[in-house]
């Protein structure tokens, strides 16, 4: 079967190559990239790109391309930032527009695209050293140069050591990453062709915990400090040097060091080929093989409550404990990704120079598996907490939330686009992607997508394991997933006109959707985005103002719900719903005088749940039926503002980036919310010479806490009076006030 599919792929590619026309162009790049978004300025995490809202709930992580293919086939179990950090070994970075992501990736989201450094005609060395006031250090070096006869080399090393602002006893370095890259490239055909081969190894050991305690005031969404607990500086994680879990693999209690449980290894080999034909057409091929072993542990906050002596909690030495208890929902994942991905594109320009066309193909294959062990463990609800036992045990409800799958997925796609200059005033860009997606694999499915029991042995319960389960094939599926894009621009007068865009994407469940006990809903996931507005450009202003509609069907989650009649009981249920958002966005770039630039972005959006109703069943019977249609989506702001001024004079550059997010609802009944917050960045760059540059950067200038989280017990409640004043809760926060200094050297 694979040989047959490969033959089809090569035949399609050969047809693409034979359809050559004169000239060459990259087309109108304004529709290919999203500019001025500072994606690497992340207020929540310094080690990965930030997510940019498009009006839909955010995913688990930002998708990243490197040298023409995705860094990770799926976001889970191998997050892209496990093996990517950018740095001086990266030559270029850009943010793909929604249309480009739909065509190249089959997704409607912003994707960060990067390319690795390749050798030039001369030796070049780049080094960067960064440290901050909390002890974080990054040592980043790359060298490249010619070997002879068109051959060249590149080698780089990225070493990150991040102890975090809230030093953890469990891990002295919260995020330790090692990335090594070596590459060879060859120029041929008088510089019209290039071939490169790059190998990358990445090892990441990470346990970060940006959680803390605070008082929540439900009347205005504000937070106050709890006692002397300092958000961003005090730890809410005990010294988990070792973890004890009930293995889903063999049904045995197992002990493993936290460091080993949080270490992932990635091997990647990438081949790139680029050739410009005599008639100007350009063929680019990128092919990557990847082998990743992923170990990761998530330390989710589960519940904060007060206990007395009668509740049976003790310290590890047996001393009875009374006071605040923080429960942790622990998820230890053992996963793997073995993937191969090839993308080929041919671009050209018509003889009359009115069409910039592109034809491309994807041949992607992924084999992945996951073993997920779960349990709840209690610890003291205080700064630098101590571990607790309940009834003499360190954990409970082992593997009631466990996951397993072992499967493979193929995606073969053909995509095409044409940037068409119809006249001096009218320009169109049309694109289509036709994707065939094949899935099969094994899992431990217990229920149909409608909740009917089909295999009792696979129902998740206390100390569930695959030893007692009955592994079943979740099926063999063949899906057709089309994507369509349309961009239009009409110039009414020079510098002023109308713009519009449409993106339509169809998706299906991916492998990780089969990991739980419930069969996922198989209905198509449809994303449709339409926006239209005006633009105004002249030498000192670039402005675009557009109205937007975006909607997605069949969001699927396995979520935790608390019994409104008994706050100690929670159930994990699959839920499915749609989301629709109307919005208005204005993007502005001003350059009123030499050296000064100002970027401003204002977004108003109104994300709403659609087709969202369900009836949970608890131990005391079926609860009431909940209907969240037209409720505001939790965790999303309606107003987003970005302000990015910068000024350069001589060898100095001064810059700031200010972002505001309005209030975000905590619970689906929309009765509680966190008030809005600012995320603030700024810095000064000084170019000492052509070879040495210094940068002083400040994160969270206003030192806002940015507290966020959820109150599981309130998710289904309408009467939330008990949470209105001084409710003690635990949650996450953004990075505290941080100063970092970077030195960049060219040699």
Short mmCIF file of C-alpha atoms in Angstrom, two decimals, residues 174-654:
data_model
loop_
_atom_site.label_atom_id
_atom_site.label_comp_id
_atom_site.label_asym_id
_atom_site.label_seq_id
_atom_site.Cartn_x
_atom_site.Cartn_y
_atom_site.Cartn_z
CA UNK A 174 13.11 23.82 35.85
CA UNK A 175 13.84 23.82 32.14
CA UNK A 176 17.07 22.30 30.82
CA UNK A 177 17.35 21.94 27.07
CA UNK A 178 20.21 20.83 24.85
CA UNK A 179 20.00 21.20 21.08
CA UNK A 180 22.81 20.20 18.71
CA UNK A 181 22.62 20.80 14.96
CA UNK A 182 25.08 19.88 12.21
CA UNK A 183 24.55 20.33 8.50
CA UNK A 184 26.11 20.07 5.07
CA UNK A 185 24.98 21.98 2.01
CA UNK A 186 26.04 21.93 -1.63
CA UNK A 187 25.59 24.61 -4.29
CA UNK A 188 25.43 23.43 -7.89
CA UNK A 189 24.28 24.46 -11.36
CA UNK A 190 26.10 27.79 -11.05
CA UNK A 191 24.26 28.63 -7.85
CA UNK A 192 20.78 27.86 -9.19
CA UNK A 193 20.54 24.70 -7.12
CA UNK A 194 21.20 23.84 -3.50
CA UNK A 195 21.12 20.62 -1.51
CA UNK A 196 21.38 20.44 2.30
CA UNK A 197 21.34 17.71 4.93
CA UNK A 198 20.81 18.60 8.60
CA UNK A 199 20.83 16.44 11.71
CA UNK A 200 19.45 17.67 15.03
CA UNK A 201 19.45 16.10 18.47
CA UNK A 202 17.47 17.68 21.30
CA UNK A 203 17.11 16.62 24.93
CA UNK A 204 14.69 18.43 27.19
CA UNK A 205 14.23 17.94 30.93
CA UNK A 206 11.51 20.18 32.27
CA UNK A 207 9.31 20.53 35.33
CA UNK A 208 7.86 24.00 35.62
CA UNK A 209 5.11 25.02 37.98
CA UNK A 210 3.87 28.59 37.71
CA UNK A 211 1.08 28.08 40.24
CA UNK A 212 0.31 29.74 43.54
CA UNK A 213 -2.28 30.68 46.14
CA UNK A 214 -4.30 33.90 46.15
CA UNK A 215 -7.61 35.38 47.23
CA UNK A 216 -10.12 35.75 44.42
CA UNK A 217 -12.74 38.51 44.58
CA UNK A 218 -15.63 37.47 42.39
CA UNK A 219 -17.32 40.87 42.51
CA UNK A 220 -14.73 42.55 40.28
CA UNK A 221 -12.45 39.69 39.18
CA UNK A 222 -9.43 40.97 41.12
CA UNK A 223 -6.99 38.96 43.22
CA UNK A 224 -5.26 39.74 46.51
CA UNK A 225 -2.21 38.23 48.12
CA UNK A 226 -2.77 35.25 50.40
CA UNK A 227 -0.76 35.75 53.58
CA UNK A 228 2.88 36.03 52.65
CA UNK A 229 2.58 33.86 49.53
CA UNK A 230 4.31 35.83 46.78
CA UNK A 231 3.04 34.85 43.32
CA UNK A 232 5.93 34.33 40.97
CA UNK A 233 8.50 33.86 43.69
CA UNK A 234 7.17 31.24 46.12
CA UNK A 235 6.75 27.61 45.11
CA UNK A 236 3.54 25.61 45.51
CA UNK A 237 5.18 22.29 44.68
CA UNK A 238 6.68 19.86 47.20
CA UNK A 239 10.00 18.13 46.71
CA UNK A 240 8.84 15.35 44.39
CA UNK A 241 12.28 13.86 43.86
CA UNK A 242 10.54 10.59 43.01
CA UNK A 243 7.03 9.79 41.82
CA UNK A 244 5.08 6.65 42.71
CA UNK A 245 2.45 5.62 40.19
CA UNK A 246 0.45 2.58 39.18
CA UNK A 247 1.78 1.59 35.77
CA UNK A 248 -0.83 1.29 33.05
CA UNK A 249 1.59 -0.99 31.19
CA UNK A 250 1.94 -3.84 33.69
CA UNK A 251 -0.33 -3.07 36.63
CA UNK A 252 2.48 -2.64 39.16
CA UNK A 253 3.26 0.17 41.58
CA UNK A 254 6.35 1.84 40.13
CA UNK A 255 8.80 4.43 41.36
CA UNK A 256 10.69 6.71 39.00
CA UNK A 257 12.83 9.78 39.49
CA UNK A 258 11.10 13.01 38.56
CA UNK A 259 14.03 13.97 36.34
CA UNK A 260 13.73 10.79 34.25
CA UNK A 261 9.96 11.18 34.06
CA UNK A 262 10.40 14.65 32.56
CA UNK A 263 13.08 13.95 29.94
CA UNK A 264 12.44 13.69 26.19
CA UNK A 265 14.91 12.88 23.40
CA UNK A 266 14.47 13.92 19.76
CA UNK A 267 16.45 12.84 16.69
CA UNK A 268 15.69 14.59 13.42
CA UNK A 269 17.26 14.28 9.97
CA UNK A 270 16.16 16.81 7.32
CA UNK A 271 16.93 16.89 3.61
CA UNK A 272 16.30 20.05 1.58
CA UNK A 273 16.56 20.43 -2.19
CA UNK A 274 16.07 23.70 -4.06
CA UNK A 275 16.49 24.21 -7.81
CA UNK A 276 15.66 27.04 -10.22
CA UNK A 277 15.03 25.93 -13.80
CA UNK A 278 16.25 27.86 -16.83
CA UNK A 279 12.76 29.26 -17.36
CA UNK A 280 12.65 30.65 -13.82
CA UNK A 281 10.42 28.04 -12.20
CA UNK A 282 11.63 26.88 -8.80
CA UNK A 283 11.31 23.43 -7.24
CA UNK A 284 11.72 23.00 -3.48
CA UNK A 285 11.63 19.70 -1.63
CA UNK A 286 11.88 19.23 2.13
CA UNK A 287 11.94 15.77 3.69
CA UNK A 288 12.34 14.95 7.38
CA UNK A 289 12.68 11.76 9.40
CA UNK A 290 12.08 11.95 13.15
CA UNK A 291 12.42 9.59 16.11
CA UNK A 292 11.30 11.01 19.45
CA UNK A 293 10.85 9.40 22.86
CA UNK A 294 8.75 11.65 25.04
CA UNK A 295 8.44 11.53 28.80
CA UNK A 296 6.45 14.28 30.42
CA UNK A 297 4.66 14.85 33.68
CA UNK A 298 1.87 17.32 34.24
CA UNK A 299 1.14 18.55 37.74
CA UNK A 300 -2.37 19.93 37.39
CA UNK A 301 -4.10 21.70 40.26
CA UNK A 302 -7.10 19.59 41.27
CA UNK A 303 -8.66 21.19 44.32
CA UNK A 304 -7.89 23.29 47.39
CA UNK A 305 -9.74 22.53 50.61
CA UNK A 306 -9.40 22.67 54.40
CA UNK A 307 -9.19 19.44 56.44
CA UNK A 308 -9.42 18.57 60.10
CA UNK A 309 -7.90 15.80 62.21
CA UNK A 310 -10.89 13.57 61.52
CA UNK A 311 -10.17 13.55 57.75
CA UNK A 312 -7.15 11.25 58.11
CA UNK A 313 -4.40 13.42 56.61
CA UNK A 314 -0.89 13.08 58.02
CA UNK A 315 2.63 14.24 57.33
CA UNK A 316 5.01 11.64 55.90
CA UNK A 317 6.24 10.83 59.42
CA UNK A 318 2.69 10.06 60.60
CA UNK A 319 2.04 13.38 62.38
CA UNK A 320 -1.66 14.32 62.01
CA UNK A 321 -2.27 17.30 59.74
CA UNK A 322 -4.92 20.01 59.91
CA UNK A 323 -5.11 22.94 57.49
CA UNK A 324 -5.25 23.67 53.77
CA UNK A 325 -4.70 20.79 51.36
CA UNK A 326 -3.87 21.21 47.68
CA UNK A 327 -4.65 18.18 45.54
CA UNK A 328 -2.61 17.56 42.39
CA UNK A 329 -3.96 15.66 39.41
CA UNK A 330 -0.78 13.95 38.19
CA UNK A 331 -0.41 12.81 34.59
CA UNK A 332 2.76 10.95 33.67
CA UNK A 333 2.98 10.29 29.95
CA UNK A 334 5.30 7.89 28.17
CA UNK A 335 5.03 8.57 24.47
CA UNK A 336 6.83 8.27 21.17
CA UNK A 337 6.67 9.76 17.69
CA UNK A 338 8.28 8.17 14.65
CA UNK A 339 7.40 10.21 11.60
CA UNK A 340 8.50 10.94 8.07
CA UNK A 341 7.30 14.05 6.27
CA UNK A 342 8.02 15.24 2.74
CA UNK A 343 6.77 18.46 1.17
CA UNK A 344 7.45 19.52 -2.41
CA UNK A 345 6.46 22.79 -4.10
CA UNK A 346 6.92 24.22 -7.57
CA UNK A 347 6.46 27.96 -8.11
CA UNK A 348 6.50 30.11 -11.21
CA UNK A 349 5.14 33.13 -13.05
CA UNK A 350 3.13 33.25 -16.24
CA UNK A 351 4.55 34.81 -19.41
CA UNK A 352 2.32 37.87 -19.04
CA UNK A 353 3.43 38.23 -15.38
CA UNK A 354 -0.18 38.30 -14.16
CA UNK A 355 -0.14 34.89 -12.45
CA UNK A 356 2.21 33.81 -9.65
CA UNK A 357 1.33 30.15 -9.28
CA UNK A 358 2.31 27.34 -6.96
CA UNK A 359 1.74 23.60 -6.98
CA UNK A 360 2.69 21.43 -4.03
CA UNK A 361 2.32 18.08 -2.35
CA UNK A 362 2.64 16.57 1.14
CA UNK A 363 3.49 12.96 1.90
CA UNK A 364 3.38 12.62 5.69
CA UNK A 365 3.41 9.50 7.86
CA UNK A 366 3.32 9.20 11.63
CA UNK A 367 3.50 6.27 14.05
CA UNK A 368 2.77 7.31 17.63
CA UNK A 369 1.90 5.76 20.96
CA UNK A 370 1.08 6.94 24.46
CA UNK A 371 0.89 5.36 27.90
CA UNK A 372 -0.62 7.84 30.37
CA UNK A 373 -0.63 7.11 34.10
CA UNK A 374 -2.82 9.25 36.34
CA UNK A 375 -3.39 9.72 40.05
CA UNK A 376 -4.17 12.36 42.66
CA UNK A 377 -1.73 13.25 45.41
CA UNK A 378 -2.19 15.77 48.24
CA UNK A 379 0.23 18.30 49.66
CA UNK A 380 0.13 21.21 52.04
CA UNK A 381 -1.58 24.37 50.78
CA UNK A 382 1.24 26.77 51.57
CA UNK A 383 4.51 28.17 50.25
CA UNK A 384 7.23 25.48 49.99
CA UNK A 385 4.65 22.84 50.91
CA UNK A 386 5.23 19.45 52.48
CA UNK A 387 3.90 16.21 51.02
CA UNK A 388 0.90 14.65 52.73
CA UNK A 389 -0.59 11.19 53.11
CA UNK A 390 -4.27 10.35 53.25
CA UNK A 391 -5.07 7.15 55.07
CA UNK A 392 -1.37 6.35 54.92
CA UNK A 393 -1.27 6.56 51.10
CA UNK A 394 0.52 9.17 48.98
CA UNK A 395 -1.88 8.78 46.06
CA UNK A 396 -5.45 7.85 45.19
CA UNK A 397 -7.74 7.07 42.23
CA UNK A 398 -4.83 5.61 40.28
CA UNK A 399 -5.42 5.53 36.51
CA UNK A 400 -9.04 6.64 36.53
CA UNK A 401 -7.94 9.17 33.93
CA UNK A 402 -5.39 6.96 32.18
CA UNK A 403 -4.88 6.95 28.41
CA UNK A 404 -3.47 4.61 25.79
CA UNK A 405 -3.19 4.34 22.04
CA UNK A 406 -0.76 2.91 19.50
CA UNK A 407 -1.52 3.91 15.95
CA UNK A 408 -0.43 5.39 12.68
CA UNK A 409 -1.65 8.12 10.43
CA UNK A 410 -0.95 9.00 6.78
CA UNK A 411 -1.68 12.34 5.17
CA UNK A 412 -1.25 12.79 1.43
CA UNK A 413 -2.21 16.18 0.06
CA UNK A 414 -1.99 18.20 -3.13
CA UNK A 415 -2.28 21.99 -2.88
CA UNK A 416 -2.24 24.80 -5.39
CA UNK A 417 -2.50 28.58 -5.36
CA UNK A 418 -2.55 31.39 -7.87
CA UNK A 419 -1.92 35.06 -7.15
CA UNK A 420 -3.70 36.75 -10.04
CA UNK A 421 -3.20 40.41 -10.95
CA UNK A 422 -6.38 40.95 -12.93
CA UNK A 423 -5.84 44.68 -13.44
CA UNK A 424 -4.03 47.59 -11.88
CA UNK A 425 -6.80 47.79 -9.29
CA UNK A 426 -7.97 44.22 -8.71
CA UNK A 427 -5.86 41.36 -7.30
CA UNK A 428 -7.00 37.88 -6.29
CA UNK A 429 -5.29 34.93 -4.61
CA UNK A 430 -7.00 31.54 -4.86
CA UNK A 431 -5.89 28.37 -3.11
CA UNK A 432 -7.06 24.80 -2.61
CA UNK A 433 -5.74 21.85 -0.63
CA UNK A 434 -7.04 18.30 -1.18
CA UNK A 435 -5.95 15.94 1.59
CA UNK A 436 -6.44 12.22 2.06
CA UNK A 437 -6.03 11.11 5.67
CA UNK A 438 -5.73 7.47 6.74
CA UNK A 439 -5.81 6.25 10.36
CA UNK A 440 -5.68 2.95 12.15
CA UNK A 441 -4.47 1.71 15.51
CA UNK A 442 -5.12 0.07 18.84
CA UNK A 443 -6.61 1.57 21.98
CA UNK A 444 -8.61 0.61 25.06
CA UNK A 445 -12.06 1.87 24.11
CA UNK A 446 -14.89 1.19 26.54
CA UNK A 447 -17.75 3.34 25.21
CA UNK A 448 -19.15 4.37 21.86
CA UNK A 449 -19.24 8.05 20.99
CA UNK A 450 -22.85 8.05 22.25
CA UNK A 451 -21.79 6.68 25.64
CA UNK A 452 -22.94 3.06 25.20
CA UNK A 453 -20.76 0.50 26.98
CA UNK A 454 -19.09 -1.93 24.57
CA UNK A 455 -16.17 -3.29 26.62
CA UNK A 456 -16.47 -3.36 30.45
CA UNK A 457 -12.81 -4.35 30.90
CA UNK A 458 -11.73 -1.00 29.46
CA UNK A 459 -13.75 1.19 31.81
CA UNK A 460 -11.28 3.37 33.68
CA UNK A 461 -11.35 2.70 37.39
CA UNK A 462 -9.11 2.35 40.42
CA UNK A 463 -5.76 0.84 39.37
CA UNK A 464 -6.81 0.26 35.79
CA UNK A 465 -4.08 -1.24 33.60
CA UNK A 466 -3.68 -2.76 30.16
CA UNK A 467 -2.90 -6.06 31.85
CA UNK A 468 -6.59 -6.47 32.65
CA UNK A 469 -7.92 -4.51 29.66
CA UNK A 470 -8.90 -5.80 26.26
CA UNK A 471 -7.00 -3.90 23.61
CA UNK A 472 -9.23 -3.25 20.64
CA UNK A 473 -8.58 -1.79 17.22
CA UNK A 474 -10.28 1.58 17.15
CA UNK A 475 -10.89 1.21 13.44
CA UNK A 476 -9.47 2.02 10.04
CA UNK A 477 -10.55 5.36 8.66
CA UNK A 478 -10.04 7.13 5.35
CA UNK A 479 -10.97 10.78 5.33
CA UNK A 480 -11.08 13.45 2.63
CA UNK A 481 -10.21 16.87 4.03
CA UNK A 482 -10.40 19.82 1.63
CA UNK A 483 -9.27 23.37 2.40
CA UNK A 484 -10.01 26.52 0.41
CA UNK A 485 -8.64 30.06 0.52
CA UNK A 486 -9.52 33.30 -1.20
CA UNK A 487 -7.83 36.69 -0.79
CA UNK A 488 -8.98 39.78 -2.65
CA UNK A 489 -7.79 43.36 -2.86
CA UNK A 490 -9.41 46.18 -4.83
CA UNK A 491 -7.77 49.57 -5.10
CA UNK A 492 -10.32 52.40 -5.21
CA UNK A 493 -7.63 55.08 -5.37
CA UNK A 494 -3.88 54.82 -4.97
CA UNK A 495 -3.17 53.64 -1.42
CA UNK A 496 -6.80 53.08 -0.44
CA UNK A 497 -9.12 50.17 -1.16
CA UNK A 498 -10.99 47.08 -0.04
CA UNK A 499 -9.62 43.74 1.22
CA UNK A 500 -11.28 40.42 1.93
CA UNK A 501 -10.33 36.88 2.86
CA UNK A 502 -11.99 33.48 3.20
CA UNK A 503 -10.46 30.35 4.72
CA UNK A 504 -12.31 27.05 4.91
CA UNK A 505 -10.74 23.96 6.48
CA UNK A 506 -12.05 20.47 7.21
CA UNK A 507 -10.37 18.31 9.86
CA UNK A 508 -10.96 14.94 11.48
CA UNK A 509 -10.09 13.38 14.86
CA UNK A 510 -6.37 12.79 15.31
CA UNK A 511 -4.72 9.88 17.07
CA UNK A 512 -4.75 11.39 20.55
CA UNK A 513 -8.56 11.63 20.40
CA UNK A 514 -8.64 7.81 20.75
CA UNK A 515 -6.55 7.79 23.96
CA UNK A 516 -9.42 7.81 26.46
CA UNK A 517 -12.21 5.30 27.14
CA UNK A 518 -14.72 7.08 24.87
CA UNK A 519 -14.76 6.73 21.11
CA UNK A 520 -14.45 10.25 19.68
CA UNK A 521 -17.18 11.81 17.62
CA UNK A 522 -16.38 11.16 13.96
CA UNK A 523 -18.26 14.09 12.45
CA UNK A 524 -16.13 16.47 10.40
CA UNK A 525 -14.53 19.44 12.14
CA UNK A 526 -15.23 22.43 9.92
CA UNK A 527 -13.53 25.80 10.34
CA UNK A 528 -14.73 28.80 8.34
CA UNK A 529 -13.25 32.27 8.54
CA UNK A 530 -14.42 35.33 6.62
CA UNK A 531 -13.11 38.85 6.98
CA UNK A 532 -13.51 42.02 4.95
CA UNK A 533 -12.61 45.65 5.36
CA UNK A 534 -10.49 48.52 4.10
CA UNK A 535 -6.81 49.34 3.78
CA UNK A 536 -4.97 52.65 3.59
CA UNK A 537 -1.27 52.87 2.75
CA UNK A 538 1.04 55.83 2.19
CA UNK A 539 4.69 56.58 3.07
CA UNK A 540 3.93 57.08 6.78
CA UNK A 541 0.91 54.87 7.51
CA UNK A 542 -0.22 51.29 6.87
CA UNK A 543 -3.74 50.61 8.11
CA UNK A 544 -6.11 47.69 7.73
CA UNK A 545 -9.51 47.54 9.43
CA UNK A 546 -11.68 44.44 9.00
CA UNK A 547 -14.79 42.73 10.32
CA UNK A 548 -14.33 38.99 10.96
CA UNK A 549 -16.44 35.91 11.43
CA UNK A 550 -14.87 32.59 12.41
CA UNK A 551 -16.54 29.39 13.50
CA UNK A 552 -15.53 25.83 14.27
CA UNK A 553 -17.67 22.77 14.75
CA UNK A 554 -17.05 19.76 16.97
CA UNK A 555 -14.57 20.91 19.55
CA UNK A 556 -13.81 17.75 21.55
CA UNK A 557 -12.54 17.68 25.13
CA UNK A 558 -12.34 15.28 28.04
CA UNK A 559 -13.12 17.60 30.91
CA UNK A 560 -13.58 17.34 34.66
CA UNK A 561 -16.89 18.32 36.27
CA UNK A 562 -17.81 18.66 39.93
CA UNK A 563 -21.10 17.46 41.38
CA UNK A 564 -23.03 20.61 42.38
CA UNK A 565 -24.48 18.64 45.32
CA UNK A 566 -21.15 17.19 46.51
CA UNK A 567 -17.98 19.20 45.86
CA UNK A 568 -15.82 16.18 46.74
CA UNK A 569 -17.06 14.23 43.67
CA UNK A 570 -15.72 14.87 40.19
CA UNK A 571 -16.25 12.98 36.94
CA UNK A 572 -14.34 13.11 33.65
CA UNK A 573 -16.67 13.37 30.67
CA UNK A 574 -16.24 13.88 26.93
CA UNK A 575 -17.96 17.00 25.65
CA UNK A 576 -18.52 18.26 22.12
CA UNK A 577 -19.55 21.78 21.10
CA UNK A 578 -19.18 24.47 18.44
CA UNK A 579 -17.73 27.98 18.75
CA UNK A 580 -18.60 31.06 16.69
CA UNK A 581 -16.98 34.49 16.94
CA UNK A 582 -17.82 37.88 15.44
CA UNK A 583 -15.12 40.49 15.65
CA UNK A 584 -13.51 43.67 14.40
CA UNK A 585 -9.76 44.21 14.06
CA UNK A 586 -7.76 47.31 13.17
CA UNK A 587 -4.04 46.99 12.50
CA UNK A 588 -1.93 50.13 12.21
CA UNK A 589 1.75 50.86 11.49
CA UNK A 590 2.96 54.49 11.74
CA UNK A 591 6.38 55.79 10.64
CA UNK A 592 5.91 59.59 11.00
CA UNK A 593 9.61 60.43 11.11
CA UNK A 594 12.96 58.75 10.62
CA UNK A 595 13.87 56.16 13.24
CA UNK A 596 10.42 55.96 14.85
CA UNK A 597 7.87 53.20 14.27
CA UNK A 598 4.60 52.44 16.02
CA UNK A 599 2.48 49.33 15.60
CA UNK A 600 -1.00 49.22 17.07
CA UNK A 601 -3.60 46.47 17.00
CA UNK A 602 -7.14 46.66 18.35
CA UNK A 603 -9.39 43.60 18.37
CA UNK A 604 -12.94 43.25 19.58
CA UNK A 605 -14.33 39.73 19.48
CA UNK A 606 -17.32 37.96 20.95
CA UNK A 607 -16.64 34.19 21.13
CA UNK A 608 -19.76 32.17 21.96
CA UNK A 609 -20.49 28.50 22.59
CA UNK A 610 -22.88 26.91 20.10
CA UNK A 611 -24.66 23.53 20.19
CA UNK A 612 -23.33 22.96 23.69
CA UNK A 613 -25.62 21.04 26.03
CA UNK A 614 -25.09 17.93 28.12
CA UNK A 615 -26.38 16.09 31.19
CA UNK A 616 -23.68 14.74 33.52
CA UNK A 617 -24.29 11.65 35.64
CA UNK A 618 -22.92 11.56 39.19
CA UNK A 619 -23.11 8.95 41.95
CA UNK A 620 -26.41 10.45 43.16
CA UNK A 621 -27.89 10.13 39.69
CA UNK A 622 -28.23 12.23 36.58
CA UNK A 623 -27.74 15.90 37.19
CA UNK A 624 -29.70 18.64 35.52
CA UNK A 625 -29.31 19.25 31.81
CA UNK A 626 -27.02 22.19 31.10
CA UNK A 627 -27.35 24.39 28.04
CA UNK A 628 -24.42 26.74 27.40
CA UNK A 629 -25.52 27.94 23.97
CA UNK A 630 -24.53 31.61 23.46
CA UNK A 631 -22.51 31.66 26.69
CA UNK A 632 -19.13 33.35 26.46
CA UNK A 633 -16.20 30.98 25.90
CA UNK A 634 -14.13 30.66 29.07
CA UNK A 635 -10.52 31.89 29.08
CA UNK A 636 -10.97 34.26 26.13
CA UNK A 637 -10.97 38.06 26.17
CA UNK A 638 -13.35 40.22 24.17
CA UNK A 639 -10.94 43.14 23.84
CA UNK A 640 -7.29 42.74 22.87
CA UNK A 641 -4.94 45.69 22.37
CA UNK A 642 -1.30 45.58 21.26
CA UNK A 643 0.93 48.69 21.25
CA UNK A 644 4.48 48.40 19.93
CA UNK A 645 6.50 51.64 19.68
CA UNK A 646 10.20 51.67 18.81
CA UNK A 647 12.79 54.37 18.14
CA UNK A 648 16.28 54.00 16.69
CA UNK A 649 18.93 56.69 16.79
CA UNK A 650 22.52 56.09 15.79
CA UNK A 651 23.56 52.80 17.44
CA UNK A 652 20.74 52.78 19.99
CA UNK A 653 17.27 51.26 19.69
CA UNK A 654 14.52 51.69 22.30
#
